[in-house]
Amino acid sequence: MRATLLFSPGIEAAAVSSWTRRRRAGRAASRQVRRMKVSATMDSGGGSSGQGQSGGWDPAVEFVEANEGVRNFLAFPVAFVSASNWLAQAIYVAAKLGIPDVLAGGHRAVSEIAAEVGADPDALSRLMRSLAGQGPIPGIFIEVFEPPVPGLPMLPRVDLSNFPLPIAVPPQLTPDPPASELDRRYALTPLGAMLREDGTGTIRPWTIFAGEELGRGWTGLLGAVQTGRPDYGAAQGGDGAAGLGFWDYMGANPVAQQTFDESMRALSTYTAAAGEAADSYDWAAGAAAMTVVDVGGGTGGLLADIVRRTPGAEGVLFDRPSVVAESEAVFVEKGVAGRCQAKAGSFFVPGDIPAGADVYVMKNILHDWDDADCRAILRNVGAAMRPDSRLVVLEVIRSERAGYEPWTLDLADYFDLNMLVTVGGRERSAGEWRRLAEAAGMEVSSAAPGSLIGCGTIEMRLSGAAPAPPAEREAPPASAAVTVAERLTDDAAADVEEVAARASLERTNVQHPDDT
């Protein structure tokens, strides 16, 4: 989930020059602060132990407070990042209006685009301009102009006036812009082509979900951080929505549910069959014949890919009735209809999960739930496993984060916040996966991280001790609760009590809709 950051050489010279001047000012301020601190230390006749000083300031506070140049340098980046939802909303609006689909046939003038999508021409011109690239930030559109030589394709309009070049650029390649903003012509960039509605591997459904339900959901981050639990319904607004969890809200709002399902299918193109999930593990492990159960497997896309890649394998898809009903078409399309079957049920109900399979797989399921729910799910899977069965968990493996690494970007930290603010789940590090498995009567036998947006592969097996009995998620009758608690360890009983206490807020046992 980590990427090395590469800096584009195309940053304009003016921006580089401004950055250099501010950097020099910052260095001068840093030297000034160090001199002040040394002077203060000598005057006091002592030094710092490194453990903090009562009534003192943090060095960062001293650094910022001491120099106006530092504040001038930092103010704009902080303000821009704080308002980064501007860019996200602009991309959402472009995708929602279908502008990439209009431009799929070639460049168009703003006035033509506005007529096609039903937008105000002047307002649309401002949107297009903002999304046509800003310094090092690439655009989803690019402005183009008619080339000086007939028969050539349209050329991108690039302002090179502030960029130092060893030769003069012919004026024909840098024509003046049109007199009217409505006459500017735009074309798609490869980024914009990914937002076409019917494009291969389109990301448009995710962009729509992120701009609507998910965007509103993130307004609840403050409450989630303060309380440790989200109120997704309250963040969405509307009568009677407050107090509804993510799944309950989706169940009560079919349009939102459809938007979410489509977004998950769009992302799964890059994290499942077409990505690394189906090829990330030796499913057969040398066996001539074996059975795979995909727990919470949606419509069966991943299971079909596993079976298709594994000679002698048969598959069982396990998910909610409304979801597995769509699996037959998937199995037929992928040529495994005779080797795969579906069974409906809930992984929170003891005994529902098909028993005795060689391999159980769960992809992007456990990150939807907190630790107590995950322990209940894992115990139910463990109760279905044979002593030699394997459970393969395909999930993000978050970095242990030994310290700040300026050259890497760990998206898992943001995915983790997203799970907090939506479903109340979490992304887990390798250590957290091991502890979760041990608490559910299993042990992690191997763990391999995935790529930037892919899944890690975590193999679990039943621990040497007998696995804990299956855990019931719904609140059992009082008499039954005593019986269950007597059969569990102290930790397991506490999990049941915690889960049961929340049952009144989560009436339906629903699973991850689809991760094909």
Short mmCIF file of C-alpha atoms in Angstrom, two decimals:
data_model
loop_
_atom_site.label_atom_id
_atom_site.label_comp_id
_atom_site.label_asym_id
_atom_site.label_seq_id
_atom_site.Cartn_x
_atom_site.Cartn_y
_atom_site.Cartn_z
CA MET A 1 0.00 0.00 0.00
CA ARG A 2 3.02 2.29 -0.24
CA ALA A 3 4.36 4.24 -3.21
CA THR A 4 7.59 6.12 -3.76
CA LEU A 5 6.92 9.78 -4.55
CA LEU A 6 8.43 11.01 -7.81
CA PHE A 7 8.58 14.72 -8.55
CA SER A 8 7.78 15.97 -12.03
CA PRO A 9 10.44 18.05 -13.85
CA GLY A 10 7.63 20.02 -15.43
CA ILE A 11 7.06 22.39 -12.52
CA GLU A 12 7.12 25.90 -13.86
CA ALA A 13 10.31 27.89 -13.36
CA ALA A 14 8.47 30.68 -11.61
CA ALA A 15 7.12 28.26 -9.04
CA VAL A 16 10.57 26.76 -8.55
CA SER A 17 12.08 30.18 -8.12
CA SER A 18 9.44 31.16 -5.57
CA TRP A 19 9.93 27.88 -3.72
CA THR A 20 13.71 28.43 -3.67
CA ARG A 21 13.37 31.92 -2.25
CA ARG A 22 11.02 30.73 0.47
CA ARG A 23 13.22 27.78 1.26
CA ARG A 24 16.19 30.07 1.75
CA ALA A 25 14.06 32.27 3.99
CA GLY A 26 13.07 29.20 5.97
CA ARG A 27 16.69 28.15 6.39
CA ALA A 28 17.61 31.63 7.61
CA ALA A 29 14.74 31.48 10.08
CA SER A 30 15.90 28.07 11.25
CA ARG A 31 19.39 29.39 11.92
CA GLN A 32 17.88 32.33 13.80
CA VAL A 33 15.79 30.03 16.00
CA ARG A 34 18.80 27.82 16.75
CA ARG A 35 20.80 30.87 17.80
CA MET A 36 17.92 31.99 20.07
CA LYS A 37 17.69 28.53 21.67
CA VAL A 38 21.45 28.32 22.25
CA SER A 39 21.44 31.79 23.77
CA ALA A 40 18.52 30.93 26.04
CA THR A 41 20.25 27.72 27.15
CA MET A 42 23.48 29.53 27.99
CA ASP A 43 21.61 32.23 29.89
CA SER A 44 19.81 29.62 31.99
CA GLY A 45 23.01 27.72 32.64
CA GLY A 46 21.54 24.40 31.61
CA GLY A 47 20.35 22.27 28.72
CA SER A 48 17.42 20.18 27.69
CA SER A 49 17.12 16.59 28.76
CA GLY A 50 14.98 15.80 25.70
CA GLN A 51 12.05 14.82 27.89
CA GLY A 52 10.13 18.09 27.52
CA GLN A 53 10.09 21.15 29.74
CA SER A 54 7.20 22.34 31.86
CA GLY A 55 5.84 25.63 30.54
CA GLY A 56 8.05 25.48 27.42
CA TRP A 57 7.10 25.50 23.77
CA ASP A 58 7.44 22.69 21.27
CA PRO A 59 10.37 23.37 18.87
CA ALA A 60 7.94 23.50 15.92
CA VAL A 61 5.94 26.20 17.69
CA GLU A 62 9.10 28.19 18.38
CA PHE A 63 10.17 27.81 14.76
CA VAL A 64 6.87 29.11 13.36
CA GLU A 65 6.34 31.83 15.94
CA ALA A 66 9.83 33.25 15.51
CA ASN A 67 9.75 33.97 11.79
CA GLU A 68 7.23 35.57 9.48
CA GLY A 69 8.99 34.11 6.44
CA VAL A 70 8.29 30.58 7.65
CA ARG A 71 4.64 31.39 8.16
CA ASN A 72 4.42 32.91 4.67
CA PHE A 73 6.01 29.79 3.23
CA LEU A 74 3.71 27.33 5.04
CA ALA A 75 0.37 29.14 5.00
CA PHE A 76 -0.64 28.40 1.41
CA PRO A 77 0.25 24.66 1.38
CA VAL A 78 -1.65 24.14 4.64
CA ALA A 79 -4.65 26.10 3.38
CA PHE A 80 -4.67 24.31 0.00
CA VAL A 81 -4.46 20.83 1.48
CA SER A 82 -7.18 21.73 3.98
CA ALA A 83 -9.43 22.55 1.04
CA SER A 84 -8.39 19.62 -1.15
CA ASN A 85 -12.03 18.57 -1.31
CA TRP A 86 -12.32 21.36 -3.91
CA LEU A 87 -10.47 19.21 -6.42
CA ALA A 88 -12.37 16.06 -5.45
CA GLN A 89 -15.72 17.79 -5.89
CA ALA A 90 -14.69 19.30 -9.23
CA ILE A 91 -13.74 15.85 -10.57
CA TYR A 92 -17.00 14.40 -9.20
CA VAL A 93 -19.09 17.06 -10.96
CA ALA A 94 -17.29 16.48 -14.26
CA ALA A 95 -17.92 12.75 -14.01
CA LYS A 96 -21.53 13.17 -12.86
CA LEU A 97 -22.31 15.48 -15.81
CA GLY A 98 -20.77 12.97 -18.22
CA ILE A 99 -18.20 15.39 -19.65
CA PRO A 100 -15.62 12.62 -20.29
CA ASP A 101 -18.25 10.76 -22.35
CA VAL A 102 -18.95 13.89 -24.41
CA LEU A 103 -15.24 14.30 -25.12
CA ALA A 104 -14.73 10.60 -25.89
CA GLY A 105 -15.46 11.38 -29.55
CA GLY A 106 -12.92 14.19 -29.72
CA HIS A 107 -12.27 17.75 -28.64
CA ARG A 108 -15.17 20.15 -28.15
CA ALA A 109 -15.67 23.82 -27.37
CA VAL A 110 -17.00 24.79 -23.95
CA SER A 111 -20.24 26.05 -25.48
CA GLU A 112 -20.78 22.69 -27.18
CA ILE A 113 -20.04 20.72 -24.03
CA ALA A 114 -22.44 22.88 -22.01
CA ALA A 115 -25.24 22.22 -24.49
CA GLU A 116 -24.58 18.46 -24.36
CA VAL A 117 -24.56 18.11 -20.57
CA GLY A 118 -27.11 20.78 -19.69
CA ALA A 119 -24.80 23.16 -17.80
CA ASP A 120 -24.42 26.91 -17.59
CA PRO A 121 -21.74 27.77 -20.20
CA ASP A 122 -19.89 30.33 -18.08
CA ALA A 123 -19.86 28.15 -14.95
CA LEU A 124 -18.77 25.15 -17.00
CA SER A 125 -15.87 27.11 -18.52
CA ARG A 126 -14.59 27.76 -15.00
CA LEU A 127 -14.88 24.06 -14.11
CA MET A 128 -13.05 22.97 -17.27
CA ARG A 129 -10.26 25.49 -16.67
CA SER A 130 -9.72 24.22 -13.11
CA LEU A 131 -9.46 20.61 -14.29
CA ALA A 132 -7.11 21.24 -17.22
CA GLY A 133 -3.92 20.88 -15.15
CA GLN A 134 -2.48 23.11 -12.45
CA GLY A 135 1.33 23.17 -12.23
CA PRO A 136 2.50 19.71 -11.09
CA ILE A 137 -1.14 18.54 -10.73
CA PRO A 138 -2.15 16.84 -14.00
CA GLY A 139 -5.62 17.48 -15.38
CA ILE A 140 -8.39 15.22 -16.57
CA PHE A 141 -8.84 17.61 -19.50
CA ILE A 142 -6.38 19.55 -21.62
CA GLU A 143 -6.99 22.63 -23.74
CA VAL A 144 -6.11 22.16 -27.41
CA PHE A 145 -5.86 24.39 -30.50
CA GLU A 146 -5.84 24.04 -34.27
CA PRO A 147 -2.28 23.36 -35.53
CA PRO A 148 -0.70 25.79 -38.02
CA VAL A 149 -0.19 22.98 -40.56
CA PRO A 150 -3.40 21.48 -42.01
CA GLY A 151 -3.90 17.77 -41.47
CA LEU A 152 -2.10 17.60 -38.12
CA PRO A 153 -3.98 16.63 -34.93
CA MET A 154 -5.00 19.25 -32.42
CA LEU A 155 -2.10 20.42 -30.26
CA PRO A 156 -2.16 20.98 -26.49
CA ARG A 157 -2.15 24.62 -25.46
CA VAL A 158 0.85 25.03 -23.13
CA ASP A 159 2.07 28.37 -21.79
CA LEU A 160 5.87 28.32 -21.99
CA SER A 161 6.41 32.03 -21.36
CA ASN A 162 7.75 31.44 -17.85
CA PHE A 163 9.73 28.31 -18.69
CA PRO A 164 13.42 28.77 -19.60
CA LEU A 165 14.16 27.13 -22.94
CA PRO A 166 17.45 27.10 -24.89
CA ILE A 167 15.66 28.02 -28.15
CA ALA A 168 12.83 30.34 -29.03
CA VAL A 169 9.43 28.75 -29.47
CA PRO A 170 7.71 29.63 -32.77
CA PRO A 171 4.67 31.82 -32.10
CA GLN A 172 2.52 29.40 -34.11
CA LEU A 173 2.95 26.87 -31.28
CA THR A 174 1.86 29.33 -28.61
CA PRO A 175 -1.11 31.18 -30.09
CA ASP A 176 -3.15 33.62 -28.09
CA PRO A 177 -6.17 32.12 -26.33
CA PRO A 178 -9.66 32.72 -27.76
CA ALA A 179 -11.34 36.01 -26.94
CA SER A 180 -14.24 34.16 -25.29
CA GLU A 181 -13.84 31.46 -22.64
CA LEU A 182 -16.73 29.62 -24.29
CA ASP A 183 -14.63 29.13 -27.45
CA ARG A 184 -11.82 27.31 -25.66
CA ARG A 185 -11.59 23.71 -26.83
CA TYR A 186 -10.82 20.77 -24.53
CA ALA A 187 -9.87 17.14 -24.99
CA LEU A 188 -9.49 14.21 -22.62
CA THR A 189 -6.24 13.22 -20.97
CA PRO A 190 -5.65 9.54 -20.08
CA LEU A 191 -6.80 10.39 -16.55
CA GLY A 192 -10.06 11.77 -17.89
CA ALA A 193 -10.57 8.75 -20.12
CA MET A 194 -10.77 6.62 -16.95
CA LEU A 195 -13.97 8.48 -16.02
CA ARG A 196 -16.08 7.49 -19.05
CA GLU A 197 -19.27 5.70 -18.09
CA ASP A 198 -18.78 2.75 -20.44
CA GLY A 199 -15.00 2.78 -20.56
CA THR A 200 -13.06 -0.41 -19.94
CA GLY A 201 -11.99 -0.42 -16.30
CA THR A 202 -13.83 2.84 -15.60
CA ILE A 203 -13.43 4.47 -12.20
CA ARG A 204 -16.50 6.67 -12.69
CA PRO A 205 -18.75 4.69 -10.25
CA TRP A 206 -16.22 5.14 -7.46
CA THR A 207 -15.90 8.84 -8.26
CA ILE A 208 -19.69 9.25 -8.01
CA PHE A 209 -19.86 7.38 -4.69
CA ALA A 210 -16.91 9.36 -3.31
CA GLY A 211 -18.52 12.63 -4.33
CA GLU A 212 -21.92 11.80 -2.86
CA GLU A 213 -22.44 9.30 -0.01
CA LEU A 214 -18.78 8.97 0.94
CA GLY A 215 -18.17 12.71 0.77
CA ARG A 216 -21.06 13.35 3.15
CA GLY A 217 -19.94 10.46 5.34
CA TRP A 218 -16.55 12.06 5.94
CA THR A 219 -18.25 15.05 7.55
CA GLY A 220 -18.75 12.65 10.47
CA LEU A 221 -15.01 12.16 11.02
CA LEU A 222 -14.96 14.58 13.95
CA GLY A 223 -17.62 12.64 15.83
CA ALA A 224 -15.97 9.31 14.98
CA VAL A 225 -12.63 10.49 16.36
CA GLN A 226 -14.26 11.87 19.50
CA THR A 227 -16.35 8.77 20.25
CA GLY A 228 -14.47 5.98 18.49
CA ARG A 229 -17.58 5.02 16.49
CA PRO A 230 -19.18 6.60 13.41
CA ASP A 231 -22.75 7.80 13.00
CA TYR A 232 -22.96 7.37 9.25
CA GLY A 233 -26.67 8.10 9.08
CA ALA A 234 -26.31 11.43 10.89
CA ALA A 235 -23.56 12.48 8.48
CA GLN A 236 -25.84 11.71 5.52
CA GLY A 237 -28.68 13.79 6.96
CA GLY A 238 -32.38 13.29 6.34
CA ASP A 239 -35.28 12.35 8.57
CA GLY A 240 -34.66 9.29 10.71
CA ALA A 241 -31.11 8.76 9.43
CA ALA A 242 -29.31 9.64 12.67
CA GLY A 243 -28.13 6.54 14.51
CA LEU A 244 -28.08 4.33 11.42
CA GLY A 245 -24.86 2.46 10.75
CA PHE A 246 -23.42 2.21 7.24
CA TRP A 247 -25.10 -1.07 6.34
CA ASP A 248 -28.45 -0.09 7.85
CA TYR A 249 -28.38 3.20 5.96
CA MET A 250 -27.62 1.41 2.71
CA GLY A 251 -30.41 -1.08 3.34
CA ALA A 252 -32.88 1.77 3.83
CA ASN A 253 -31.69 3.68 0.73
CA PRO A 254 -31.69 1.53 -2.42
CA VAL A 255 -30.19 4.25 -4.62
CA ALA A 256 -27.26 4.73 -2.25
CA GLN A 257 -26.85 0.94 -2.05
CA GLN A 258 -26.69 0.70 -5.84
CA THR A 259 -24.13 3.51 -6.03
CA PHE A 260 -21.99 1.78 -3.42
CA ASP A 261 -22.25 -1.64 -5.09
CA GLU A 262 -21.25 -0.22 -8.46
CA SER A 263 -18.27 1.59 -6.91
CA MET A 264 -17.05 -1.63 -5.29
CA ARG A 265 -17.32 -3.51 -8.58
CA ALA A 266 -15.33 -0.77 -10.32
CA LEU A 267 -12.52 -0.91 -7.76
CA SER A 268 -12.47 -4.69 -7.68
CA THR A 269 -11.27 -4.68 -11.29
CA TYR A 270 -7.93 -3.54 -9.93
CA THR A 271 -7.83 -5.59 -6.74
CA ALA A 272 -9.22 -8.99 -7.72
CA ALA A 273 -9.43 -10.91 -10.99
CA ALA A 274 -7.55 -8.40 -13.10
CA GLY A 275 -5.14 -7.67 -10.26
CA GLU A 276 -3.18 -9.84 -7.94
CA ALA A 277 -5.74 -11.46 -5.63
CA ALA A 278 -6.51 -14.61 -7.61
CA ASP A 279 -2.84 -15.14 -8.48
CA SER A 280 -1.42 -14.19 -5.10
CA TYR A 281 -1.58 -17.62 -3.49
CA ASP A 282 -0.97 -21.31 -4.18
CA TRP A 283 -4.56 -22.43 -3.67
CA ALA A 284 -4.04 -26.13 -4.43
CA ALA A 285 -0.77 -26.49 -2.48
CA GLY A 286 0.02 -29.61 -4.48
CA ALA A 287 -3.39 -31.28 -4.06
CA ALA A 288 -4.96 -32.91 -7.11
CA ALA A 289 -8.46 -32.00 -5.94
CA MET A 290 -9.68 -29.46 -3.44
CA THR A 291 -12.61 -27.28 -2.42
CA VAL A 292 -12.56 -23.52 -1.88
CA VAL A 293 -15.26 -21.64 0.04
CA ASP A 294 -15.41 -17.89 -0.58
CA VAL A 295 -16.96 -16.42 2.57
CA GLY A 296 -18.78 -13.17 1.79
CA GLY A 297 -17.71 -13.56 -1.84
CA GLY A 298 -20.29 -11.31 -3.48
CA THR A 299 -21.40 -12.53 -6.90
CA GLY A 300 -18.49 -14.95 -7.22
CA GLY A 301 -16.00 -13.22 -9.50
CA LEU A 302 -12.97 -13.94 -7.35
CA LEU A 303 -14.04 -17.52 -6.63
CA ALA A 304 -14.53 -18.16 -10.35
CA ASP A 305 -11.04 -16.86 -11.10
CA ILE A 306 -9.50 -19.04 -8.38
CA VAL A 307 -11.27 -22.17 -9.63
CA ARG A 308 -10.45 -21.40 -13.25
CA ARG A 309 -6.75 -21.04 -12.39
CA THR A 310 -6.65 -24.17 -10.21
CA PRO A 311 -7.11 -27.53 -11.96
CA GLY A 312 -9.15 -29.96 -9.89
CA ALA A 313 -10.65 -27.24 -7.71
CA GLU A 314 -14.33 -26.81 -6.92
CA GLY A 315 -15.82 -23.72 -5.35
CA VAL A 316 -18.63 -22.79 -2.97
CA LEU A 317 -19.79 -19.18 -2.85
CA PHE A 318 -21.22 -18.08 0.51
CA ASP A 319 -23.01 -14.76 0.91
CA ARG A 320 -26.43 -13.21 1.47
CA PRO A 321 -29.37 -14.62 -0.56
CA SER A 322 -29.86 -11.43 -2.59
CA VAL A 323 -26.19 -11.43 -3.59
CA VAL A 324 -25.55 -15.09 -4.45
CA ALA A 325 -28.68 -15.05 -6.63
CA GLU A 326 -26.59 -13.17 -9.20
CA SER A 327 -23.70 -15.64 -9.16
CA GLU A 328 -24.96 -18.12 -11.76
CA ALA A 329 -24.42 -15.67 -14.63
CA VAL A 330 -20.89 -14.96 -13.38
CA PHE A 331 -20.02 -18.66 -13.20
CA VAL A 332 -21.38 -19.24 -16.72
CA GLU A 333 -19.51 -16.26 -18.14
CA LYS A 334 -16.21 -17.46 -16.65
CA GLY A 335 -16.72 -21.07 -17.68
CA VAL A 336 -16.88 -22.64 -14.21
CA ALA A 337 -20.62 -23.24 -13.84
CA GLY A 338 -20.09 -26.99 -13.42
CA ARG A 339 -17.43 -26.51 -10.73
CA CYS A 340 -18.99 -23.80 -8.55
CA GLN A 341 -22.14 -23.60 -6.47
CA ALA A 342 -23.69 -21.00 -4.15
CA LYS A 343 -24.98 -21.23 -0.59
CA ALA A 344 -26.84 -18.41 1.13
CA GLY A 345 -26.37 -17.47 4.77
CA SER A 346 -24.66 -15.13 7.21
CA PHE A 347 -21.14 -15.49 8.56
CA PHE A 348 -22.48 -14.25 11.90
CA VAL A 349 -24.77 -17.27 12.30
CA PRO A 350 -23.06 -20.38 13.77
CA GLY A 351 -23.25 -23.36 11.44
CA ASP A 352 -24.15 -21.37 8.32
CA ILE A 353 -20.68 -21.47 6.75
CA PRO A 354 -20.14 -24.66 4.67
CA ALA A 355 -17.96 -27.07 6.62
CA GLY A 356 -15.03 -29.29 5.74
CA ALA A 357 -13.45 -27.37 2.82
CA ASP A 358 -9.72 -27.38 2.09
CA VAL A 359 -9.45 -23.60 1.78
CA TYR A 360 -11.61 -20.73 2.99
CA VAL A 361 -11.05 -17.29 1.51
CA MET A 362 -12.28 -13.87 2.65
CA LYS A 363 -11.49 -10.80 0.59
CA ASN A 364 -12.02 -7.30 1.99
CA ILE A 365 -14.51 -8.55 4.58
CA LEU A 366 -12.84 -8.24 7.96
CA HIS A 367 -11.78 -4.61 7.50
CA ASP A 368 -15.51 -3.75 7.54
CA TRP A 369 -15.81 -4.80 11.19
CA ASP A 370 -14.24 -3.95 14.52
CA ASP A 371 -12.17 -6.48 16.46
CA ALA A 372 -15.08 -7.94 18.45
CA ASP A 373 -17.10 -8.64 15.29
CA CYS A 374 -14.04 -10.02 13.52
CA ARG A 375 -13.37 -12.45 16.33
CA ALA A 376 -16.96 -13.66 16.07
CA ILE A 377 -16.62 -14.11 12.29
CA LEU A 378 -13.28 -15.90 12.56
CA ARG A 379 -14.61 -18.27 15.22
CA ASN A 380 -17.50 -19.24 12.95
CA VAL A 381 -15.08 -19.84 10.08
CA GLY A 382 -12.84 -21.83 12.42
CA ALA A 383 -15.77 -23.99 13.48
CA ALA A 384 -16.31 -24.91 9.81
CA MET A 385 -12.64 -25.70 9.14
CA ARG A 386 -10.97 -29.11 9.35
CA PRO A 387 -7.76 -29.30 11.41
CA ASP A 388 -5.76 -29.11 8.16
CA SER A 389 -7.87 -26.43 6.46
CA ARG A 390 -6.45 -23.03 5.55
CA LEU A 391 -8.09 -19.61 5.75
CA VAL A 392 -6.73 -17.09 3.26
CA VAL A 393 -7.54 -13.49 4.14
CA LEU A 394 -7.04 -11.04 1.27
CA GLU A 395 -6.84 -7.63 2.93
CA VAL A 396 -4.67 -4.57 3.21
CA ILE A 397 -1.67 -5.08 5.48
CA ARG A 398 -1.03 -1.66 6.90
CA SER A 399 2.56 -0.60 7.53
CA GLU A 400 3.80 -0.89 11.10
CA ARG A 401 5.05 2.69 10.57
CA ALA A 402 8.39 2.61 12.33
CA GLY A 403 8.73 6.32 11.61
CA TYR A 404 8.09 9.09 9.10
CA GLU A 405 9.42 8.30 5.63
CA PRO A 406 9.40 11.44 3.45
CA TRP A 407 9.84 9.42 0.26
CA THR A 408 6.82 7.11 0.62
CA LEU A 409 3.05 7.47 0.62
CA ASP A 410 1.11 4.91 2.65
CA LEU A 411 -2.49 5.01 1.42
CA ALA A 412 -3.49 2.39 4.00
CA ASP A 413 -3.49 5.07 6.70
CA TYR A 414 -6.21 6.92 4.78
CA PHE A 415 -8.07 3.71 3.99
CA ASP A 416 -8.04 3.06 7.72
CA LEU A 417 -9.63 6.44 8.46
CA ASN A 418 -12.22 5.71 5.77
CA MET A 419 -13.17 2.48 7.52
CA LEU A 420 -13.48 4.36 10.82
CA VAL A 421 -15.78 7.03 9.43
CA THR A 422 -18.02 4.68 7.42
CA VAL A 423 -18.47 1.20 8.86
CA GLY A 424 -16.49 1.47 12.09
CA GLY A 425 -13.94 -1.07 10.86
CA ARG A 426 -10.19 -0.73 10.41
CA GLU A 427 -7.18 -1.63 8.27
CA ARG A 428 -4.72 -3.76 10.23
CA SER A 429 -0.96 -4.16 10.40
CA ALA A 430 0.73 -7.56 10.32
CA GLY A 431 0.97 -7.51 14.12
CA GLU A 432 -2.71 -6.66 14.47
CA TRP A 433 -3.64 -9.50 12.13
CA ARG A 434 -1.60 -11.93 14.24
CA ARG A 435 -3.22 -10.77 17.48
CA LEU A 436 -6.70 -10.94 15.96
CA ALA A 437 -6.10 -14.49 14.72
CA GLU A 438 -4.77 -15.64 18.09
CA ALA A 439 -7.79 -14.21 19.90
CA ALA A 440 -10.05 -16.26 17.62
CA GLY A 441 -8.22 -19.57 18.09
CA MET A 442 -6.07 -19.31 14.94
CA GLU A 443 -2.52 -18.46 14.04
CA VAL A 444 -1.02 -16.59 11.08
CA SER A 445 1.21 -18.97 9.15
CA SER A 446 2.27 -16.44 6.50
CA ALA A 447 1.62 -12.83 5.50
CA ALA A 448 2.67 -10.99 2.35
CA PRO A 449 1.78 -7.35 1.68
CA GLY A 450 0.14 -6.33 -1.56
CA SER A 451 0.80 -3.52 -4.02
CA LEU A 452 -0.31 0.10 -3.76
CA ILE A 453 -4.05 -0.65 -4.18
CA GLY A 454 -3.93 -4.43 -3.98
CA CYS A 455 -4.61 -6.89 -1.19
CA GLY A 456 -2.10 -8.51 1.06
CA THR A 457 -2.32 -12.28 1.53
CA ILE A 458 -2.63 -13.58 5.10
CA GLU A 459 -2.80 -17.34 5.63
CA MET A 460 -4.35 -18.53 8.89
CA ARG A 461 -4.67 -22.01 10.36
CA LEU A 462 -6.32 -23.34 13.46
CA SER A 463 -3.98 -23.09 16.41
CA GLY A 464 -2.80 -26.17 18.26
CA ALA A 465 -5.59 -25.82 20.83
CA ALA A 466 -9.13 -26.63 19.83
CA PRO A 467 -10.81 -23.60 18.23
CA ALA A 468 -13.30 -21.65 20.29
CA PRO A 469 -16.95 -22.56 19.67
CA PRO A 470 -18.82 -20.41 17.14
CA ALA A 471 -19.89 -16.98 18.34
CA GLU A 472 -23.38 -15.59 17.83
CA ARG A 473 -23.55 -11.96 16.76
CA GLU A 474 -27.21 -11.26 17.49
CA ALA A 475 -28.24 -10.95 21.12
CA PRO A 476 -29.30 -14.46 22.25
CA PRO A 477 -32.10 -15.16 24.72
CA ALA A 478 -31.01 -14.81 28.35
CA SER A 479 -30.91 -18.58 28.94
CA ALA A 480 -28.97 -19.21 25.76
CA ALA A 481 -26.48 -16.45 26.54
CA VAL A 482 -25.46 -18.22 29.74
CA THR A 483 -24.92 -21.47 27.83
CA VAL A 484 -22.79 -19.76 25.20
CA ALA A 485 -20.71 -17.90 27.76
CA GLU A 486 -20.01 -21.11 29.64
CA ARG A 487 -18.57 -22.68 26.51
CA LEU A 488 -16.25 -19.80 25.62
CA THR A 489 -13.07 -18.48 27.11
CA ASP A 490 -13.28 -15.30 29.16
CA ASP A 491 -12.19 -13.20 26.18
CA ALA A 492 -14.68 -14.86 23.85
CA ALA A 493 -17.52 -14.36 26.30
CA ALA A 494 -16.63 -10.69 26.56
CA ASP A 495 -16.76 -10.46 22.76
CA VAL A 496 -20.25 -11.95 22.71
CA GLU A 497 -21.44 -9.50 25.35
CA GLU A 498 -19.96 -6.54 23.44
CA VAL A 499 -21.48 -7.64 20.14
CA ALA A 500 -24.87 -8.34 21.73
CA ALA A 501 -24.91 -4.90 23.36
CA ARG A 502 -24.73 -3.32 19.90
CA ALA A 503 -27.31 -5.60 18.31
CA SER A 504 -30.12 -3.12 18.94
CA LEU A 505 -28.30 -0.60 16.72
CA GLU A 506 -27.52 -3.09 13.95
CA ARG A 507 -30.67 -5.10 13.29
CA THR A 508 -29.66 -6.75 10.05
CA ASN A 509 -26.80 -9.22 9.57
CA VAL A 510 -25.42 -7.95 6.31
CA GLN A 511 -22.08 -8.58 4.71
CA HIS A 512 -19.83 -6.76 2.28
CA PRO A 513 -21.98 -6.41 -0.86
CA ASP A 514 -19.55 -7.36 -3.57
CA ASP A 515 -15.84 -7.77 -4.11
CA THR A 516 -15.80 -9.69 -7.32
#
